[in-house]
Amino acid sequence: MVRYRFTEEQGRAIMRITGHAAECGAPAGENIVCAAISAVADMVYAGCTHFDKSTEVKEAAGDMFISCRLMAETRGIMMAARLELLRIEEKYPHCFMKEG
């Protein structure tokens, strides 16, 4: 199951995605849902580092964390990512777990 969370704290815009969409029937590396989620995370990374060279990124198997300075541009990037993840979740709800 995939979980994602977007927050704004201490002047930072933060995105965290954890898990794997194994429920969607394909192994890691061949899963269309995970590929779509990875593309969203890559877009956030590229956009945030473009506007904020101090963007912090932590990546491990099944875990992605991106934190950047909160500004209009990075807020827009995070909102676009959140909307796209919601769209993916609507199509593949069995692959996602709600936070909290």
mmCIF file of C-alpha atoms in Angstrom, residues 51-85:
data_model
loop_
_atom_site.group_PDB
_atom_site.id
_atom_site.type_symbol
_atom_site.label_atom_id
_atom_site.label_comp_id
_atom_site.label_asym_id
_atom_site.label_seq_id
_atom_site.Cartn_x
_atom_site.Cartn_y
_atom_site.Cartn_z
ATOM 1 C CA PHE A 51 13.476 27.156 -7.363
ATOM 2 C CA ASP A 52 15.302 26.177 -4.155
ATOM 3 C CA LYS A 53 18.874 24.909 -4.367
ATOM 4 C CA SER A 54 18.662 23.916 -0.678
ATOM 5 C CA THR A 55 15.909 21.355 -1.342
ATOM 6 C CA GLU A 56 16.360 18.344 0.910
ATOM 7 C CA VAL A 57 15.763 14.897 -0.571
ATOM 8 C CA LYS A 58 15.877 11.533 1.194
ATOM 9 C CA GLU A 59 15.216 8.418 -0.802
ATOM 10 C CA ALA A 60 15.263 4.755 0.163
ATOM 11 C CA ALA A 61 13.435 1.667 -1.041
ATOM 12 C CA GLY A 62 9.757 2.495 -0.722
ATOM 13 C CA ASP A 63 10.337 5.906 0.855
ATOM 14 C CA MET A 64 10.644 9.378 -0.694
ATOM 15 C CA PHE A 65 10.956 12.614 1.291
ATOM 16 C CA ILE A 66 11.307 16.064 -0.297
ATOM 17 C CA SER A 67 11.454 19.315 1.663
ATOM 18 C CA CYS A 68 11.952 22.759 0.128
ATOM 19 C CA ARG A 69 11.523 26.376 1.109
ATOM 20 C CA LEU A 70 7.901 27.429 1.090
ATOM 21 C CA MET A 71 7.279 29.954 -1.673
ATOM 22 C CA ALA A 72 4.552 30.441 -4.270
ATOM 23 C CA GLU A 73 6.369 28.300 -6.835
ATOM 24 C CA THR A 74 7.085 25.355 -4.542
ATOM 25 C CA ARG A 75 3.585 25.514 -3.054
ATOM 26 C CA GLY A 76 2.240 25.250 -6.616
ATOM 27 C CA ILE A 77 4.504 22.297 -7.382
ATOM 28 C CA MET A 78 3.375 20.484 -4.246
ATOM 29 C CA MET A 79 -0.293 21.208 -5.008
ATOM 30 C CA ALA A 80 0.068 19.857 -8.550
ATOM 31 C CA ALA A 81 1.725 16.712 -7.178
ATOM 32 C CA ARG A 82 -1.000 16.253 -4.572
ATOM 33 C CA LEU A 83 -3.724 16.628 -7.198
ATOM 34 C CA GLU A 84 -2.032 14.110 -9.481
ATOM 35 C CA LEU A 85 -1.600 11.580 -6.670
#
